[in-house]
Amino acid sequence: IWGGGTRPAGNSSASLVTIADVDQVLIFNRRQVASHDPISGKLIWTYPWTDGTQHVAQPLPVPGARLFVSTAYGTWGELIQIGKSDQGKFSATLICKNNLLKAKFANMAYRDGFVYGLDDGILVCLDPETGKRRWKRGRYGPGQLILVDDLLLITSEKGAVVLIEATPEKHNELARIEVFDHKTWNPPALAAPYL
C-alpha cells in the first residue's frame, strides 16, 4: 500500500504511537530513528543514530512528546524531544545522553516518571528527566520485559519468568518460576491470566 524512507531496516519492530497529538509509525532503522505517516508512509521526521551497533529495542515514548532510545554493544541511551512548529513541521533534538541503560534487544517500559530496562542483562530503573539511575539489580541476561499494571514481567535469558515491582524505590523481586531449561530471547505475550 505504501513505503517510505531510504535507510536499511534494523531489527526493531514498527509501532504505532501518538506524539504531539499526531499518529505516527515509529521504527528504529539502521543509522536512524524514523517516523512515518500511517496513511501515506511519508517520513514525518528522522533522528540520526550510530551505525556501529544493532538497532533492536523499540524506542520508548515518554510524556512530553519525547522518546527514550537505547542500544547496547558499547553505546548508550538518549532522551529525544520531538517538536512540532506552528507550520506543522516536526523536529527531533537531543535532550540528554548517557550509558546507564544500554538495551541490547529487550524493549523497555515507562511507568510514573521512570524507565525500566535491561542494561546488558541487569535490570535498571532510570529517571529520564535527570539521566540518573535510581537502582541497578538482578541478573536476567538479555531476556525480555513487559509492564503489566505496576509489575515488570521479565523472561530471563535462562528461561525463568520473574515478577518485579515497578518502583523507583528499590529492586523488589516478588516471584520467580523456572519455565525453560535453555536460552530464550522471545518476547512474552500476556492474555491474562495466561502467559
XYZ file of C-alpha atoms in Angstrom:
195
model
C 0.000 0.000 0.000
C 2.861 2.341 0.801
C 6.547 2.540 1.517
C 8.759 5.318 2.756
C 12.320 6.107 3.694
C 15.614 5.005 2.211
C 17.564 3.579 5.159
C 18.079 -0.184 5.536
C 15.931 -1.854 8.165
C 17.195 -2.566 11.663
C 15.870 -5.376 13.860
C 13.335 -3.207 15.703
C 9.611 -3.680 15.112
C 7.488 -0.816 13.863
C 4.989 0.576 16.360
C 2.030 2.906 16.095
C 2.359 5.790 18.585
C 0.876 9.229 19.117
C 3.431 12.012 19.550
C 2.471 15.703 19.732
C -1.153 14.644 19.058
C -0.183 13.049 15.711
C -0.400 9.308 14.966
C 2.940 8.020 13.700
C 4.585 4.735 12.779
C 7.877 4.657 14.636
C 10.813 2.450 13.593
C 14.470 2.144 14.592
C 16.270 1.679 11.256
C 19.964 1.373 10.536
C 21.581 4.710 11.404
C 18.314 6.449 12.386
C 15.026 6.519 14.244
C 12.259 7.334 11.772
C 8.625 8.379 11.980
C 6.179 7.742 9.135
C 2.667 8.908 8.411
C 0.466 5.802 8.926
C -1.759 6.704 5.938
C 0.790 7.688 3.275
C 4.096 6.273 4.589
C 5.736 9.681 4.138
C 8.594 10.433 6.521
C 7.493 12.831 9.266
C 10.883 13.184 10.979
C 14.169 11.316 11.431
C 16.850 11.256 14.101
C 20.406 10.024 13.369
C 21.947 7.100 15.262
C 25.363 5.465 15.188
C 25.772 2.564 12.790
C 28.246 0.681 14.967
C 25.601 -1.412 16.734
C 22.392 -3.388 16.327
C 19.113 -1.457 16.386
C 16.715 -3.801 18.148
C 14.898 -2.360 21.193
C 11.913 -0.245 20.260
C 12.141 3.491 21.021
C 10.086 4.191 24.129
C 7.627 7.122 24.101
C 7.621 9.088 27.364
C 5.378 12.044 28.303
C 6.067 15.467 26.865
C 6.460 14.353 23.230
C 9.759 12.629 23.983
C 11.392 9.283 23.220
C 13.971 7.249 25.078
C 16.144 5.349 22.591
C 18.807 2.862 23.612
C 21.241 0.325 22.198
C 23.937 -1.803 23.786
C 27.195 -3.160 22.408
C 29.228 -0.308 23.880
C 26.815 2.519 23.095
C 24.200 4.418 25.120
C 20.692 5.733 25.626
C 19.335 9.113 24.555
C 16.293 11.158 25.519
C 14.946 12.917 22.423
C 12.461 15.801 22.220
C 10.015 15.673 19.316
C 8.916 19.187 18.382
C 6.206 20.483 16.087
C 6.288 24.004 14.636
C 3.237 26.212 14.028
C 3.563 25.227 10.365
C 3.289 21.522 11.296
C 6.957 20.685 10.633
C 8.474 18.142 13.035
C 11.957 18.077 14.533
C 13.857 15.658 16.781
C 16.562 17.012 19.097
C 18.763 15.522 21.809
C 17.902 16.372 25.430
C 20.454 14.165 27.199
C 22.600 11.096 26.646
C 24.243 8.552 28.971
C 25.413 4.952 29.175
C 23.368 3.929 32.246
C 20.758 1.919 30.305
C 22.006 0.084 27.247
C 19.161 -2.069 25.919
C 20.626 -4.942 23.946
C 17.392 -6.192 22.426
C 14.839 -6.192 25.234
C 12.207 -3.487 24.998
C 11.935 -1.026 27.857
C 8.931 0.136 29.903
C 7.854 3.516 31.306
C 5.823 3.971 34.483
C 5.204 7.006 36.689
C 8.207 9.002 35.525
C 10.755 6.193 35.314
C 12.158 3.951 32.582
C 12.844 0.283 33.337
C 15.060 -1.842 31.148
C 17.756 -4.484 30.972
C 21.181 -2.861 30.843
C 23.298 -5.612 29.283
C 21.158 -8.092 31.240
C 20.863 -6.282 34.597
C 17.573 -4.541 35.457
C 17.800 -0.753 35.747
C 15.439 1.974 36.945
C 16.362 5.256 35.246
C 14.998 8.775 35.675
C 14.869 10.087 32.097
C 14.476 13.696 33.292
C 17.807 13.791 35.104
C 19.544 10.921 33.326
C 20.344 9.425 36.748
C 19.982 5.763 37.619
C 17.847 5.014 40.707
C 18.991 1.407 41.010
C 20.588 -1.485 39.123
C 19.964 -5.018 40.410
C 19.173 -8.571 39.308
C 20.923 -10.506 36.578
C 18.405 -11.664 33.975
C 20.601 -11.779 30.892
C 19.382 -10.274 27.650
C 15.843 -11.558 28.133
C 12.600 -9.640 27.608
C 10.483 -7.300 29.699
C 6.844 -6.149 29.664
C 4.917 -3.876 32.023
C 1.711 -5.316 33.494
C -0.079 -2.729 35.654
C 2.519 -1.944 38.357
C 4.653 -5.042 37.754
C 7.544 -5.817 35.458
C 7.281 -9.282 33.961
C 10.677 -10.482 32.811
C 11.504 -13.629 30.904
C 15.164 -14.198 31.640
C 17.612 -15.475 29.067
C 17.940 -18.736 31.032
C 14.183 -19.387 30.986
C 12.816 -18.006 34.267
C 9.693 -15.846 34.458
C 10.136 -13.176 37.121
C 7.757 -10.582 38.615
C 9.287 -7.364 39.951
C 7.687 -4.244 41.390
C 7.888 -1.283 39.008
C 9.030 1.203 41.634
C 11.975 3.597 41.777
C 12.436 2.892 45.495
C 14.270 -0.428 45.198
C 14.599 -3.667 43.246
C 11.949 -5.978 44.700
C 11.587 -9.407 43.115
C 8.164 -10.765 44.087
C 8.041 -14.157 42.378
C 10.019 -16.436 40.095
C 9.242 -19.642 38.249
C 11.599 -21.686 36.096
C 9.832 -22.279 32.774
C 12.546 -23.323 30.311
C 15.868 -25.036 30.833
C 17.546 -23.355 27.883
C 18.116 -19.954 26.305
C 15.070 -17.864 25.380
C 15.049 -14.416 23.815
C 11.444 -14.328 22.644
C 9.172 -11.566 23.965
C 6.313 -12.917 26.106
C 2.659 -12.254 25.311
C 0.144 -11.856 28.117
C -3.574 -12.573 27.695
C -4.444 -12.526 31.381
C -4.394 -14.844 33.201
C -2.306 -16.680 30.588
C 1.307 -16.014 29.635
